Short mmCIF file of C-alpha atoms and ligand atoms in Angstrom, two decimals:
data_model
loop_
_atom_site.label_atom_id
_atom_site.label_comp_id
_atom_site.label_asym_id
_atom_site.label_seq_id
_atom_site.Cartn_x
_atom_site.Cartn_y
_atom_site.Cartn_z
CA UNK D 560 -8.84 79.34 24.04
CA UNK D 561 -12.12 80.89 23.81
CA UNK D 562 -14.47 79.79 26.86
CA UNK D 563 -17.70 79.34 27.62
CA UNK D 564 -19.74 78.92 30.70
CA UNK D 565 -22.73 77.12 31.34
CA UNK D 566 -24.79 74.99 33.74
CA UNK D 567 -25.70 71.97 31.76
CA UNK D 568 -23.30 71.06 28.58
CA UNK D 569 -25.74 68.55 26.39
CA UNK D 570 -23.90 66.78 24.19
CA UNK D 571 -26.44 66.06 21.00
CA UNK D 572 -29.51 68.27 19.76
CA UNK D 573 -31.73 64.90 18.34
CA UNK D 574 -34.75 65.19 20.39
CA UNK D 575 -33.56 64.16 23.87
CA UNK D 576 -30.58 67.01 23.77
CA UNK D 577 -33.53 69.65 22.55
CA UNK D 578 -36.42 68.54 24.87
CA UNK D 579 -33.92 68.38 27.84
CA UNK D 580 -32.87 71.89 26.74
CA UNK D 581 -36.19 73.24 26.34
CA UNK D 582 -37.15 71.76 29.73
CA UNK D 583 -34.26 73.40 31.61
CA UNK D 584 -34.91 76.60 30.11
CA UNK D 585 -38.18 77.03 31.50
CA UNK D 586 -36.98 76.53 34.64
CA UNK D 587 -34.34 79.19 34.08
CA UNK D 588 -31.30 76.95 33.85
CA UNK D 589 -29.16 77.78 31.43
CA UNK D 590 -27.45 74.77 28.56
CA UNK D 591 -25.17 75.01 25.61
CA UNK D 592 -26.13 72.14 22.68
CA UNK D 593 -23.01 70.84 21.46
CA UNK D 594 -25.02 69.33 17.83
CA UNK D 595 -21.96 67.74 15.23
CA UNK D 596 -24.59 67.86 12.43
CA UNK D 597 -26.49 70.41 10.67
CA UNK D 598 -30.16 71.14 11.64
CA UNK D 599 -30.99 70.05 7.85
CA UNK D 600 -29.05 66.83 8.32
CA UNK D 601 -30.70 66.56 12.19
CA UNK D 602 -34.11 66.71 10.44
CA UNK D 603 -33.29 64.45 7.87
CA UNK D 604 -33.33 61.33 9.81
CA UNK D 605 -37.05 59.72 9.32
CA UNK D 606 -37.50 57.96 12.83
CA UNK D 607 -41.08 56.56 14.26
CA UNK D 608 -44.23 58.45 14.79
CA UNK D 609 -45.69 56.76 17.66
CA UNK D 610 -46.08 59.29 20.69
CA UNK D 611 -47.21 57.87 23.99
CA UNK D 612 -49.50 60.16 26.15
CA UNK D 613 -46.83 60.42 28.55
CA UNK D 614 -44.99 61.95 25.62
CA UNK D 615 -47.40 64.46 24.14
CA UNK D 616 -47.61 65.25 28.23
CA UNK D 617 -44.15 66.82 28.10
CA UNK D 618 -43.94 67.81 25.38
CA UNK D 619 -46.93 70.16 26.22
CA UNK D 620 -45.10 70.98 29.22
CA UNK D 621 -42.17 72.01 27.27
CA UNK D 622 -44.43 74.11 25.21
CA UNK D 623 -44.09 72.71 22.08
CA UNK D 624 -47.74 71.50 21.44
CA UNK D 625 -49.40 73.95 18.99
CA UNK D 626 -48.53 72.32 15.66
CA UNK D 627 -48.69 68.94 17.40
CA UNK D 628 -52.12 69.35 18.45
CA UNK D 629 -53.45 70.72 14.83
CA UNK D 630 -51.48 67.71 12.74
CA UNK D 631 -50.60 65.08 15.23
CA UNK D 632 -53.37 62.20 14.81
CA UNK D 633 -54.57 60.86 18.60
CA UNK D 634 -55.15 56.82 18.06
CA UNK D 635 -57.31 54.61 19.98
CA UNK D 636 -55.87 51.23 18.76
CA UNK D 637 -54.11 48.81 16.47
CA UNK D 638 -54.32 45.83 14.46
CA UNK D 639 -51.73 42.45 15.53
CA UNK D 640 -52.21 39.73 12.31
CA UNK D 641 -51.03 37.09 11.06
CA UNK D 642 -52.44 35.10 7.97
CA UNK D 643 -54.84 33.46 9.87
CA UNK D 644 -55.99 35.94 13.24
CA UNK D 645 -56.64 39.64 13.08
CA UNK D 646 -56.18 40.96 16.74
CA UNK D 647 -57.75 44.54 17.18
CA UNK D 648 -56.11 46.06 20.83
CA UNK D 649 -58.18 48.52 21.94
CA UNK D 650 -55.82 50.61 23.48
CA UNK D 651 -58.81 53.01 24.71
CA UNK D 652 -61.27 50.63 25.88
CA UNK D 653 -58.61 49.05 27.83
CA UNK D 654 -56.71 51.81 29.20
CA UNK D 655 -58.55 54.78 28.58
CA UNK D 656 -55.71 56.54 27.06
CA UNK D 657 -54.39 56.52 23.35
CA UNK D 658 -51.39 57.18 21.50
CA UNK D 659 -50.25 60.53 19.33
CA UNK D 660 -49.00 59.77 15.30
CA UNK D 661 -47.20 62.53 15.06
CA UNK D 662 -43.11 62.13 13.37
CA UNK D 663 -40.35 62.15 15.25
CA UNK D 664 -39.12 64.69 12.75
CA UNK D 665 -41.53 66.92 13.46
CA UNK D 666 -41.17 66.85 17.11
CA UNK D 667 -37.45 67.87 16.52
CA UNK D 668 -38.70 71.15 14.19
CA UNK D 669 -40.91 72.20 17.01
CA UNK D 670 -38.34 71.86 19.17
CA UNK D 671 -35.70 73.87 17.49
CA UNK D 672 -37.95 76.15 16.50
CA UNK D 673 -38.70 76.81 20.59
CA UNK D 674 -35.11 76.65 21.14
CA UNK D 675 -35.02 79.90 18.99
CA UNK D 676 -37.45 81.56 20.27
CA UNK D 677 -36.49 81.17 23.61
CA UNK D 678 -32.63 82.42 22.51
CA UNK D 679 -30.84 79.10 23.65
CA UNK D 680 -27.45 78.59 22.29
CA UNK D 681 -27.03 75.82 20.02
CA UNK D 682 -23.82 74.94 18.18
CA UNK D 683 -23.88 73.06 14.93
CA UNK D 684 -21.28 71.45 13.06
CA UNK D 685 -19.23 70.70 16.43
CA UNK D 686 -16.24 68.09 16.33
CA UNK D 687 -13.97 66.29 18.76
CA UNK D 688 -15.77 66.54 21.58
CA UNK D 689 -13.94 65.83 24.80
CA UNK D 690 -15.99 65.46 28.40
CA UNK D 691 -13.46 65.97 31.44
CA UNK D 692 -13.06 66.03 35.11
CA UNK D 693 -16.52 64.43 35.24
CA UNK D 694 -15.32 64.15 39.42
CA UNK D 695 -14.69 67.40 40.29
CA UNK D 696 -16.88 69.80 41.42
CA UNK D 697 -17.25 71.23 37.89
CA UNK D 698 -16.74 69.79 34.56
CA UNK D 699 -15.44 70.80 31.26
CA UNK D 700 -16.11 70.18 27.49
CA UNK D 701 -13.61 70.91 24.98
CA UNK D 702 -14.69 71.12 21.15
CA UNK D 703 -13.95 72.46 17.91
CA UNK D 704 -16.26 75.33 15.87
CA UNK D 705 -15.47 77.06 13.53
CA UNK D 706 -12.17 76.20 13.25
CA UNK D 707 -11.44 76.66 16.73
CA UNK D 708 -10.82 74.97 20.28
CA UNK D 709 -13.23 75.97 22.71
CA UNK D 710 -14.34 75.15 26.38
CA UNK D 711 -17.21 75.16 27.66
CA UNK D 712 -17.43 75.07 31.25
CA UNK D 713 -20.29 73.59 33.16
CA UNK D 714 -21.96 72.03 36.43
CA UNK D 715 -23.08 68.68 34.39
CA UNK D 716 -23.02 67.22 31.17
CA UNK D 717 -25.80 65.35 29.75
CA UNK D 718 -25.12 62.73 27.14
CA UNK D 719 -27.98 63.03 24.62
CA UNK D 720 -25.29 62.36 21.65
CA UNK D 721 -27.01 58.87 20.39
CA UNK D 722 -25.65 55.11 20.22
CA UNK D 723 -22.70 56.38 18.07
CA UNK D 724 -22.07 59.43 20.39
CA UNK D 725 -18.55 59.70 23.03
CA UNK D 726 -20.51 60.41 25.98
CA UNK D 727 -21.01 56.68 27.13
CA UNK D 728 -17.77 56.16 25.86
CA UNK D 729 -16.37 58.49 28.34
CA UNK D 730 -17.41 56.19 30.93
CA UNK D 731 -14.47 53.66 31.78
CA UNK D 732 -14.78 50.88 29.72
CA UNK D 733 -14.39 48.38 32.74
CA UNK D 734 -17.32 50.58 34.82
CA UNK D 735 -19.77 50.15 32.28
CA UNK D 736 -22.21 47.16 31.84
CA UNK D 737 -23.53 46.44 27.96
CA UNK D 738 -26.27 44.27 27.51
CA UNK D 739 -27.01 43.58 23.50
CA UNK D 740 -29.40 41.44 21.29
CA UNK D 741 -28.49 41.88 17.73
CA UNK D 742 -31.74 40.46 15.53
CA UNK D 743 -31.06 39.23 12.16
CA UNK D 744 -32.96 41.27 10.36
CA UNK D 745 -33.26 44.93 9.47
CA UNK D 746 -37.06 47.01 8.10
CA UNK D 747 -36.68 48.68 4.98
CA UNK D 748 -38.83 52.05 5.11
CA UNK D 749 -40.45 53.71 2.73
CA UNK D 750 -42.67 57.67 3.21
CA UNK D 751 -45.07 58.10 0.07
CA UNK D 752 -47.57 60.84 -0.36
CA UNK D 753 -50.56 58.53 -0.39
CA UNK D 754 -53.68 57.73 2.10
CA UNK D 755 -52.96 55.04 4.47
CA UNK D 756 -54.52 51.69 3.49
CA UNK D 757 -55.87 51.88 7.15
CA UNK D 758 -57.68 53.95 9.72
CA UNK D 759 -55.03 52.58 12.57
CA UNK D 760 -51.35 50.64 12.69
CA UNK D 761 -51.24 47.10 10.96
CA UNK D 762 -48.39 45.04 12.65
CA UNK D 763 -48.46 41.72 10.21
CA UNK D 764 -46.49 38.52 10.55
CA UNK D 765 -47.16 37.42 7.20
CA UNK D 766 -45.35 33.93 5.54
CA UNK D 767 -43.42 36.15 3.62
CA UNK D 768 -41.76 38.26 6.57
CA UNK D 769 -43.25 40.85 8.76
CA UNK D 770 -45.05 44.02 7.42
CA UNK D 771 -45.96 47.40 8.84
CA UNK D 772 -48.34 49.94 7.86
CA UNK D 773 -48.07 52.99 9.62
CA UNK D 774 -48.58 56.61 8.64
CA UNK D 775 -47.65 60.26 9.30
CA UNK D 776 -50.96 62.15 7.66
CA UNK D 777 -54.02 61.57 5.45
CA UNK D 778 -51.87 61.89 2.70
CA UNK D 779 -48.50 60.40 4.06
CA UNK D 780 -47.59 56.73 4.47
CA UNK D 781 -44.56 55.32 6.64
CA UNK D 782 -44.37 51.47 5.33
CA UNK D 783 -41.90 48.95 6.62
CA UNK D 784 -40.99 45.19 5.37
CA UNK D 785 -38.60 42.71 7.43
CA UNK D 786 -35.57 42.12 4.96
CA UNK D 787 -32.57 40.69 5.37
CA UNK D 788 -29.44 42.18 6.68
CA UNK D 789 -27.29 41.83 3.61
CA UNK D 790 -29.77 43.66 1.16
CA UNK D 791 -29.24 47.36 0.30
CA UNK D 792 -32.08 50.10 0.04
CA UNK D 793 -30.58 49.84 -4.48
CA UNK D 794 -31.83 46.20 -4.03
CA UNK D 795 -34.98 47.58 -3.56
CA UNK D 796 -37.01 49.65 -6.27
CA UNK D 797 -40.69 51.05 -5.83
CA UNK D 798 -42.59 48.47 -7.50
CA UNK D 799 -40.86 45.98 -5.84
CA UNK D 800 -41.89 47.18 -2.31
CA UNK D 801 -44.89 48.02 -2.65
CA UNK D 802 -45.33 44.27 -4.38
CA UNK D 803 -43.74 42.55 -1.54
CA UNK D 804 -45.74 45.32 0.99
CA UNK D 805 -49.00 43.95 -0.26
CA UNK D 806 -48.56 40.35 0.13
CA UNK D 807 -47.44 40.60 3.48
CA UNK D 808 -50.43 42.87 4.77
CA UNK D 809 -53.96 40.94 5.14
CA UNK D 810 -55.60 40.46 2.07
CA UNK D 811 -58.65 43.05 2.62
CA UNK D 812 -56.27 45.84 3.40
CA UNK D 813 -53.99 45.17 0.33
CA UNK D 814 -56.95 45.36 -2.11
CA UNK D 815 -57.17 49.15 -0.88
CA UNK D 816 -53.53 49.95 -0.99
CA UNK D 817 -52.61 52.95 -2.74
CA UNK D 818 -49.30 52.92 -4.10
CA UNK D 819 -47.22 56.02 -5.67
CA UNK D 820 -43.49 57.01 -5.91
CA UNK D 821 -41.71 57.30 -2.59
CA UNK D 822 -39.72 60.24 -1.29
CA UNK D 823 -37.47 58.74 1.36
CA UNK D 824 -36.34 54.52 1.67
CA UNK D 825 -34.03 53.28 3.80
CA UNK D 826 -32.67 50.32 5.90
CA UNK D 827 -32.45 50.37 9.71
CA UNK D 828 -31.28 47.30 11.83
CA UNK D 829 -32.68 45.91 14.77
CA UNK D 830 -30.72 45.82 18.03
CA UNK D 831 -31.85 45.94 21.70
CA UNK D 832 -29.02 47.45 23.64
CA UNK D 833 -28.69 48.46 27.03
CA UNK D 834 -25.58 50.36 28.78
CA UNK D 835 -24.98 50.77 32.68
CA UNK D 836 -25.05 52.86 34.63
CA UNK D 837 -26.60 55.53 32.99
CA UNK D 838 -24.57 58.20 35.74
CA UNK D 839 -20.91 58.96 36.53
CA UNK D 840 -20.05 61.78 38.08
CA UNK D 841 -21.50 65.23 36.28
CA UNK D 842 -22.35 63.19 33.68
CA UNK D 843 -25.64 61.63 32.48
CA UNK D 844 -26.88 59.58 29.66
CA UNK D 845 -29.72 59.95 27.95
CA UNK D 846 -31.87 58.33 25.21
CA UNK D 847 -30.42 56.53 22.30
CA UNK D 848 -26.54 57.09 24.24
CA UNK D 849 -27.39 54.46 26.56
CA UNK D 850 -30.59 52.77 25.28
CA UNK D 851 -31.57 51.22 21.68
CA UNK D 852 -34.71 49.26 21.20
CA UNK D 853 -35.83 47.75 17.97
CA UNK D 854 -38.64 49.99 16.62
CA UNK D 855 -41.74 46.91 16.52
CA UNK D 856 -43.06 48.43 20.03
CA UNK D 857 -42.82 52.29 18.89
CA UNK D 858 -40.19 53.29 22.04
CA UNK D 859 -37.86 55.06 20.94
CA UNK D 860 -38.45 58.25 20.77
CA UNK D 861 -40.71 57.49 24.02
CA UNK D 862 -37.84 56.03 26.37
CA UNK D 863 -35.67 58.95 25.43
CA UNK D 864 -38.81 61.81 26.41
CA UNK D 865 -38.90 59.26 30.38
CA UNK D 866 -35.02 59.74 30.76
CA UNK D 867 -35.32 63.52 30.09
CA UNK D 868 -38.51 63.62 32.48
CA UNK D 869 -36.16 62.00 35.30
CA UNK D 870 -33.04 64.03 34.12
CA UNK D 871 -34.41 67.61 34.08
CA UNK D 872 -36.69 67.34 37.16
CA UNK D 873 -33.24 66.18 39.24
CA UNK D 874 -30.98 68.58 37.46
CA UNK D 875 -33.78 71.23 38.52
CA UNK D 876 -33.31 69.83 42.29
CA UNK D 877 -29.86 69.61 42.36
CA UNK D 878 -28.57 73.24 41.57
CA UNK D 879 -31.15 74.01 44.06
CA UNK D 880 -28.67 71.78 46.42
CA UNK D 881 -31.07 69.09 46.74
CA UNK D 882 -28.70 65.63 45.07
CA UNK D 883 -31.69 62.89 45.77
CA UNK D 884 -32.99 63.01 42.47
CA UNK D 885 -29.63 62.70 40.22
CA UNK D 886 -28.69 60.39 42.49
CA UNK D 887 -31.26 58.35 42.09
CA UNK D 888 -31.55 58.71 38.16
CA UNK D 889 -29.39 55.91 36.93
CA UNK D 890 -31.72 53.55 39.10
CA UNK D 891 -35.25 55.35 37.80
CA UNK D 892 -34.46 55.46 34.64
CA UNK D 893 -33.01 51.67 34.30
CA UNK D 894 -36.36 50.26 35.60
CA UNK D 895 -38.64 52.13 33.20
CA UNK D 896 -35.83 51.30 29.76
CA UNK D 897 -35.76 47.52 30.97
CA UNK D 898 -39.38 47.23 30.90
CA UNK D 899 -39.48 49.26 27.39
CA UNK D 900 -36.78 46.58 26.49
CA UNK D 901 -38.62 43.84 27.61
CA UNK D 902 -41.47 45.01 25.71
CA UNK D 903 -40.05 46.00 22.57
CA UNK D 904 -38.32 42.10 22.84
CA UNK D 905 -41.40 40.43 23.10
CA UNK D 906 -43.19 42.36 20.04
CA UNK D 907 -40.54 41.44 17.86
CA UNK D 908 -40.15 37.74 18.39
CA UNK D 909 -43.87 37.60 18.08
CA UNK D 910 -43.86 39.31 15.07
CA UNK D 911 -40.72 38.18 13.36
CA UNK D 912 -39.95 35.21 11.45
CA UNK D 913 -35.69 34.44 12.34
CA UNK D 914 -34.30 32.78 9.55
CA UNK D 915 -33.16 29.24 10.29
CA UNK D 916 -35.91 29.10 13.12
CA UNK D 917 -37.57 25.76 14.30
CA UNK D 918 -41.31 24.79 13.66
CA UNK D 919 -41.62 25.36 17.41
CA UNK D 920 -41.50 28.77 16.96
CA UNK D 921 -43.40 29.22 14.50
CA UNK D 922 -46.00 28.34 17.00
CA UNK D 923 -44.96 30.20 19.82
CA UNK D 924 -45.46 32.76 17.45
CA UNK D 925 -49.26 31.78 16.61
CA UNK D 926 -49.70 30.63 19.95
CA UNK D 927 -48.77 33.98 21.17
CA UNK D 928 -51.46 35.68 18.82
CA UNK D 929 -54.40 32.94 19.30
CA UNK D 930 -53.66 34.39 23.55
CA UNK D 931 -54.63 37.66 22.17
CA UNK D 932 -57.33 36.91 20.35
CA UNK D 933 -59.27 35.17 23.37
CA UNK D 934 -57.78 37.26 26.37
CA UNK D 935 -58.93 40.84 27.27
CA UNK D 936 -55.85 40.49 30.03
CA UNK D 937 -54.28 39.88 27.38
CA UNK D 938 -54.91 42.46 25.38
CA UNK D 939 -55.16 44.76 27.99
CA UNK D 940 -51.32 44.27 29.05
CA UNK D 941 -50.12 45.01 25.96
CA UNK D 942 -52.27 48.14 25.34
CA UNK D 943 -50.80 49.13 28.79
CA UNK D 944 -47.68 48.92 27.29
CA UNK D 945 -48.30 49.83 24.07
CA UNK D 946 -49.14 53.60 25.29
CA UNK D 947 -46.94 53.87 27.58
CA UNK D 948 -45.68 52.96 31.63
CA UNK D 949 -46.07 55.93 33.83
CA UNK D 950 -42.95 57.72 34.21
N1 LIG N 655 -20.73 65.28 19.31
C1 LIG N 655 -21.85 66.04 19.18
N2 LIG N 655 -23.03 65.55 18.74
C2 LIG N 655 -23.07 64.24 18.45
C3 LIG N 655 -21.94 63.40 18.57
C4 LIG N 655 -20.74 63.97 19.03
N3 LIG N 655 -19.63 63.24 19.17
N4 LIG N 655 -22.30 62.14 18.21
C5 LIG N 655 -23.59 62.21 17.86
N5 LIG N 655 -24.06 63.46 17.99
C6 LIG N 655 -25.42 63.94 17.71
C7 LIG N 655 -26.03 63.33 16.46
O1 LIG N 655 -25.66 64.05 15.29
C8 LIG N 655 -27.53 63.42 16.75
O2 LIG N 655 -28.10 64.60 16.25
O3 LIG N 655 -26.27 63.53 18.75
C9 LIG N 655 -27.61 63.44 18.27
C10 LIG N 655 -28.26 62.17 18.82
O4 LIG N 655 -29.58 62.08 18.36
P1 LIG N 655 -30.37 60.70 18.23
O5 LIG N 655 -29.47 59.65 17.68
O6 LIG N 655 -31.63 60.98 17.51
O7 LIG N 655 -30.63 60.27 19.74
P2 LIG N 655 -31.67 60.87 20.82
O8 LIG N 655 -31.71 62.36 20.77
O9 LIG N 655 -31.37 60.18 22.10
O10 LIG N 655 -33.08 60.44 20.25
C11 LIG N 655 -33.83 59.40 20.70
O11 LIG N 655 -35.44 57.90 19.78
O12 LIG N 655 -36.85 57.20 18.06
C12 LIG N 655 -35.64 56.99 18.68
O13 LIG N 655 -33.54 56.34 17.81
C13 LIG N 655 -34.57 57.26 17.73
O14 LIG N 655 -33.21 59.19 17.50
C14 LIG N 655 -34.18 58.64 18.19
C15 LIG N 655 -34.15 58.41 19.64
C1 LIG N 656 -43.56 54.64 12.27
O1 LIG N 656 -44.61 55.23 12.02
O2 LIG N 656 -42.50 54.95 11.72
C2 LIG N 656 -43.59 53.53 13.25
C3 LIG N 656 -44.76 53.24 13.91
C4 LIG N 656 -44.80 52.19 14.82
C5 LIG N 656 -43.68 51.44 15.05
C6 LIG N 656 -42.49 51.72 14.39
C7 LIG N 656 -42.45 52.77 13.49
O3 LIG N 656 -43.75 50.40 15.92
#
């Protein structure tokens, strides 16, 4: 069996497996990226925009800020509305810091793109990955490429292999905790090459579901609509998006919409999920392996760049000898995702109408919004938030 040594084995090159990578590198510890999927089919996947200062931070730190800074859009607020209240949160003015628009898929070119030129070794198209003796003093992954069995020895493994990855499911089933809220409802997403129908993000709780307006560029859109769990993305032609898109957004804004064919629809659910503990043994999860948030509060992508920030700074420690920090990970980490969590909650039962809900909430809902309106505090907690708790 052909073998290979490393320090850290990462399981997953989405963007936590390729910022830890890029981290560790510049520190001179060496990782192999086990990836099952083809860059193409890595890039593929449209995911948020929203980067939190925190974010754009690291990501400098990593080195991968060039094209970021040229094309990424810095944004001081957003809009919260329903038919009746349009909330600005002045995300600035309260907290002197903004957010980044700037795709998630871009963040993942830059990153590979690093990963090249800094001659990291990244294997695509990997299968049947197997994680073992996670308690011994050094671990082992076995895998097939290119036809073959191979091992890759290592000091730790990092889980960065997503919700549908085997990392977390290496953990014994009866020594993990899972927390889950499944919401009944999924956002249909379209891209278009069109201006955005506003300078910042609408978040609208419209009668007719909740909308989004969001964008990557000043000439690319990222639209969203509540719909139902049983409808497909076939269900769901142009005109009929963009026809449901502008009822749901205030009136003013929809009289500017710009509508035009769009290159990329599809249907994610939402789901909060939480697994626990994020450590056992050599191994760690990371990002979207342990953690899924629905995407109202933007934290994705976000909660995924904190775990890395905790993971690589105690990995850094502890092949220096020095055990504090990945022992303390699990614990970090969990405080920072259950506030996300909370967050992320809270956005989308105040934005979201549940089918088969009571007129009570209905105005919790307005309630919520009418708070917002009249409360800098208010305001002022969600902005904090909004961009971002300190890692
Ligand atoms: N073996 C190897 N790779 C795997 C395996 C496996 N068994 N299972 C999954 N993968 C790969 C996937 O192909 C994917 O490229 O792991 C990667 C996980 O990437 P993501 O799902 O994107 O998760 P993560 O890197 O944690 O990204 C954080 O933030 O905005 C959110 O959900 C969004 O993906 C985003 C996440
Ligand atoms: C997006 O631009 O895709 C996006 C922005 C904000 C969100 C979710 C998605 O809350």
């Amino acid at each position: 069996m052909t073998t290979l040594t490393t320090q850290v084995a990462i399981i997953g090159g989405g963007p936590s497996g390729l910022l830890l990578s890029q981290l560790l590198n510049k520190a001179g510890i060496d990782t192999v990226i086990l990836e099952r999927a083809t860059r193409d089919h890595v890039l593929s996947r449209i995911r948020a925009g929203i980067l939190e200062w925190g974010t754009v931070e690291l990501l400098r730190e990593a080195g991968v800020d060039a094209r970021m800074d040229k094309e990424g859009i810095p944004h001081d607020g957003c809009y919260l509305t329903d038919e009746e209240l349009m909330v600005h949160i002045d995300f600035k003015g309260l907290t002197g810091k903004q957010v980044m628009v700037y795709g998630q898929t871009e963040v993942t070119t830059d990153l590979y793109n690093a990963q090249a030129a800094m001659g990291t070794t990244v294997l695509h198209e990997v299968s049947d990955v197997e994680i073992h003796d996670l308690d011994q003093a050094k671990s082992y992954v076995d895998f097939t490429h290119e036809g073959t069995r191979k091992r890759l020895e290592c000091l730790y493994v990092a889980g960065c292999d997503g919700f549908h990855g085997v990392s977390r499911k290496t953990i014994p089933e009866e020594k993990r905790k899972e927390f889950e809220r499944v919401y009944p409802f999924g956002w249909l997403g379209i891209l278009s090459e069109t201006p955005p129908v506003n300078d910042e993000l609408i978040y609208s709780n419209s009668r007719h579901g909740f909308a989004l307006a969001s964008m990557r560029n000043e000439n690319l859109v990222r639209y969203y609509v509540q719909v139902p769990l049983t409808d497909k993305v076939e269900d769901w032609s142009d005109q009929r998006f963009w026809d449901e898109f502008s009822r749901r957004i205030p009136s003013e804004a929809a009289s500017r919409l710009v509508t035009g064919p769009s290159i990329e629809k599809s249907i994610a659910p939402l789901r909060s999920f939480v697994s626990e503990p994020l450590r056992w043994g050599n191994l760690f999860l990371v990002g979207d392996s342990a953690h899924i948030v629905p995407p109202t509060g933007a934290k994705g992508l976000n909660l995924a760049a904190s775990d890395v920030y905790y993971l690589y700074t105690a990995l850094i420690d502890a092949v220096k000898g020095k055990t504090s920090g990945i022992d303390e990970y699990s614990t970090r980490a969990l405080a920072r995702i259950w506030k996300a969590m909370r967050f992320s909650w809270q956005m989308t039962t105040m934005l979201h109408r549940f089918d088969g809900e009571d007129a009570f909430a209905e105005q919790m809902r307005k309630a919520t919004l009418n708070h917002l309106a009249t409360s800098e505090t208010a305001r002022r907690d969600l902005a904090e938030n909004y961009i971002g708790l300190p890692f």
